[in-house]
Short mmCIF file of C-alpha atoms in Angstrom, two decimals:
data_model
loop_
_atom_site.label_atom_id
_atom_site.label_comp_id
_atom_site.label_asym_id
_atom_site.label_seq_id
_atom_site.Cartn_x
_atom_site.Cartn_y
_atom_site.Cartn_z
CA MET A 1 62.16 28.50 -52.08
CA ARG A 2 60.57 31.26 -52.82
CA ASP A 3 58.89 32.48 -49.31
CA LYS A 4 61.76 34.21 -47.34
CA PRO A 5 61.42 32.97 -43.67
CA ASP A 6 61.26 29.79 -45.23
CA CYS A 7 65.58 30.24 -47.03
CA GLU A 8 66.60 31.88 -44.24
CA GLU A 9 65.26 29.15 -42.17
CA CYS A 10 66.70 26.55 -44.30
CA LEU A 11 69.80 28.41 -44.02
CA ASN A 12 70.19 27.95 -40.30
CA ASP A 13 68.90 24.21 -40.45
CA THR A 14 71.45 23.80 -42.98
CA TYR A 15 74.56 25.35 -40.43
CA LEU A 16 73.04 23.46 -37.75
CA GLY A 17 72.93 20.32 -40.31
CA THR A 18 76.94 21.09 -41.54
CA TRP A 19 78.22 21.97 -37.50
CA ASN A 20 76.27 18.45 -36.49
CA SER A 21 78.34 16.34 -39.37
CA ILE A 22 81.58 17.62 -39.87
CA PRO A 23 82.69 16.15 -37.09
CA PRO A 24 82.68 13.07 -37.79
CA LYS A 25 82.64 13.91 -41.88
CA ASN A 26 85.48 15.45 -43.24
CA PRO A 27 84.42 16.80 -46.72
CA SER A 28 86.88 16.82 -49.66
CA VAL A 29 84.77 20.06 -50.71
CA LEU A 30 82.84 21.79 -48.55
CA ARG A 31 80.68 24.11 -51.01
CA VAL A 32 79.51 21.15 -52.29
CA PHE A 33 79.15 19.80 -48.71
CA LEU A 34 77.16 23.11 -47.85
CA ALA A 35 75.21 21.97 -51.56
CA LYS A 36 74.16 19.03 -50.27
CA ILE A 37 72.80 19.68 -46.88
CA MET A 38 71.04 23.17 -47.56
CA ARG A 39 69.25 21.23 -51.14
CA ASN A 40 68.63 17.65 -49.18
CA ILE A 41 66.89 20.84 -46.37
CA SER A 42 64.82 22.45 -48.46
CA LEU A 43 63.45 19.28 -50.72
CA ASP A 44 62.11 18.15 -46.78
CA LYS A 45 60.53 22.04 -46.35
CA PHE A 46 58.56 21.65 -49.72
CA ARG A 47 57.59 19.20 -49.32
CA GLU A 48 56.53 19.60 -45.92
CA ARG A 49 54.66 22.19 -46.97
CA HIS A 50 52.96 21.00 -49.74
CA ALA A 51 52.10 17.62 -48.49
CA THR A 52 48.77 18.99 -46.46
CA ARG A 53 47.51 20.08 -49.59
CA ARG A 54 47.94 17.37 -51.70
CA VAL A 55 44.61 15.02 -52.68
CA PRO A 56 45.66 11.50 -53.40
CA SER A 57 43.31 11.43 -56.91
CA GLU A 58 42.42 8.16 -58.06
CA MET A 59 45.31 7.46 -60.78
CA VAL A 60 47.84 8.44 -57.03
CA SER A 61 45.52 5.41 -55.88
CA ALA A 62 45.86 3.47 -59.26
CA LEU A 63 49.36 3.65 -58.93
CA GLU A 64 50.09 2.24 -55.59
CA GLU A 65 47.79 -0.76 -55.83
CA LEU A 66 49.83 -1.83 -59.66
CA ARG A 67 53.49 -1.75 -56.67
CA GLU A 68 53.45 -4.59 -55.93
CA CYS A 69 53.30 -6.07 -59.51
CA THR A 70 55.26 -3.33 -60.83
CA TYR A 71 58.71 -4.04 -58.80
CA TYR A 72 61.98 -3.55 -60.37
CA SER A 73 65.02 -5.08 -59.30
CA PRO A 74 68.09 -3.75 -61.75
CA SER A 75 70.56 -6.18 -62.70
CA VAL A 76 73.88 -6.49 -62.62
CA GLU A 77 74.61 -5.61 -65.99
CA GLU A 78 71.88 -2.53 -65.59
CA GLU A 79 73.52 -1.20 -62.17
CA TYR A 80 76.93 -1.02 -64.01
CA LEU A 81 75.98 1.06 -67.39
CA VAL A 82 73.93 3.38 -63.83
CA SER A 83 77.37 3.77 -62.66
CA GLU A 84 79.06 4.33 -66.14
CA LEU A 85 76.73 6.41 -67.15
CA SER A 86 77.11 9.11 -64.08
CA ARG A 87 80.81 8.82 -64.54
CA ILE A 88 80.36 10.30 -67.78
CA LEU A 89 77.97 13.09 -66.95
CA ASN A 90 80.76 14.07 -63.48
CA ASP A 91 83.67 13.93 -66.33
CA TYR A 92 81.66 16.11 -68.80
CA ILE A 93 80.69 17.96 -66.27
CA GLU A 94 83.51 18.97 -64.64
CA GLY A 95 85.36 19.91 -67.76
CA LEU A 96 83.50 22.35 -68.33
CA SER A 97 84.19 25.82 -67.73
CA GLU A 98 83.41 26.95 -63.30
CA ARG A 99 80.52 29.57 -64.92
CA ARG A 100 78.97 26.44 -67.20
CA GLN A 101 79.14 24.09 -64.45
CA PHE A 102 77.26 26.67 -62.27
CA ILE A 103 74.79 27.39 -65.37
CA PHE A 104 74.28 23.34 -65.62
CA VAL A 105 74.03 23.33 -61.18
CA CYS A 106 71.51 25.61 -61.24
CA ARG A 107 69.16 24.84 -64.13
CA TYR A 108 69.17 21.35 -64.00
CA TYR A 109 69.48 20.39 -60.18
CA TYR A 110 68.25 22.80 -58.61
CA ALA A 111 65.94 23.70 -61.42
CA ASP A 112 66.43 27.64 -61.28
CA GLY A 113 64.98 29.37 -63.97
CA ILE A 114 66.29 31.37 -65.91
CA ALA A 115 66.16 35.19 -65.43
CA ARG A 116 67.16 33.98 -61.60
CA ILE A 117 70.54 31.65 -63.22
CA GLY A 118 71.70 34.70 -65.08
CA GLY A 119 70.51 37.39 -62.60
CA MET A 120 72.66 35.83 -60.07
CA LEU A 121 75.92 35.96 -62.82
CA GLY A 122 75.44 39.36 -63.74
CA ILE A 123 74.47 38.15 -67.33
CA SER A 124 71.35 37.88 -69.84
CA GLU A 125 68.77 34.99 -70.20
CA SER A 126 70.07 34.63 -73.89
CA THR A 127 73.13 34.29 -72.45
CA VAL A 128 72.40 32.07 -70.74
CA TYR A 129 69.49 29.89 -72.93
CA ARG A 130 72.83 30.08 -76.06
CA GLU A 131 74.86 28.49 -72.94
CA LEU A 132 72.94 25.56 -71.79
CA SER A 133 72.32 24.35 -75.75
CA GLU A 134 75.76 24.11 -76.05
CA ILE A 135 76.46 22.62 -73.22
CA ARG A 136 73.27 19.82 -73.76
CA LEU A 137 74.90 19.57 -77.57
CA GLY A 138 78.12 18.92 -76.55
CA LEU A 139 76.56 16.28 -73.82
CA LYS A 140 74.67 14.57 -76.48
CA GLU A 141 77.95 14.91 -78.77
CA LEU A 142 79.42 11.96 -75.92
CA LEU A 143 77.02 10.42 -74.73
CA ILE A 144 76.22 8.88 -78.84
CA LYS A 145 80.02 8.86 -79.06
CA GLU A 146 80.21 6.62 -75.84
CA GLY A 147 77.44 5.14 -76.70
CA TYR A 148 74.58 5.56 -74.22
CA PHE A 149 72.51 8.35 -77.22
CA ASN A 150 71.15 6.77 -80.57
CA GLU A 151 69.88 9.69 -83.38
#
């Protein structure tokens, strides 16, 4: 959210959502729990703000017509491979330093810009670029080792 009033509204909705969710749920990591609530609220707000501006194009209409022909149901093996890949990715991220975890999540989960990430950490954009490059290289090497990536 780039608009300050929308940010404040999302923050307030996050507080309310947390207040309404915590009694039945017991989050093990509060920061992740709050981030998930705020992310969902922010995405809903973004979609709401941009929904009226969206005009279905012919391509969208054509793809909607093909939806019933292209239904895909993954096999048990494919579901297992996806869950295994998810585990490998989570383990890799947990093995990073706290700063690199922050950079990775900001860039690839929240889609923050390089300048914004650098500003939040008080580091240069080139440092963010370098660290992202090293993170991706390490992830690629791991995926090759685990057989999920072919060069």
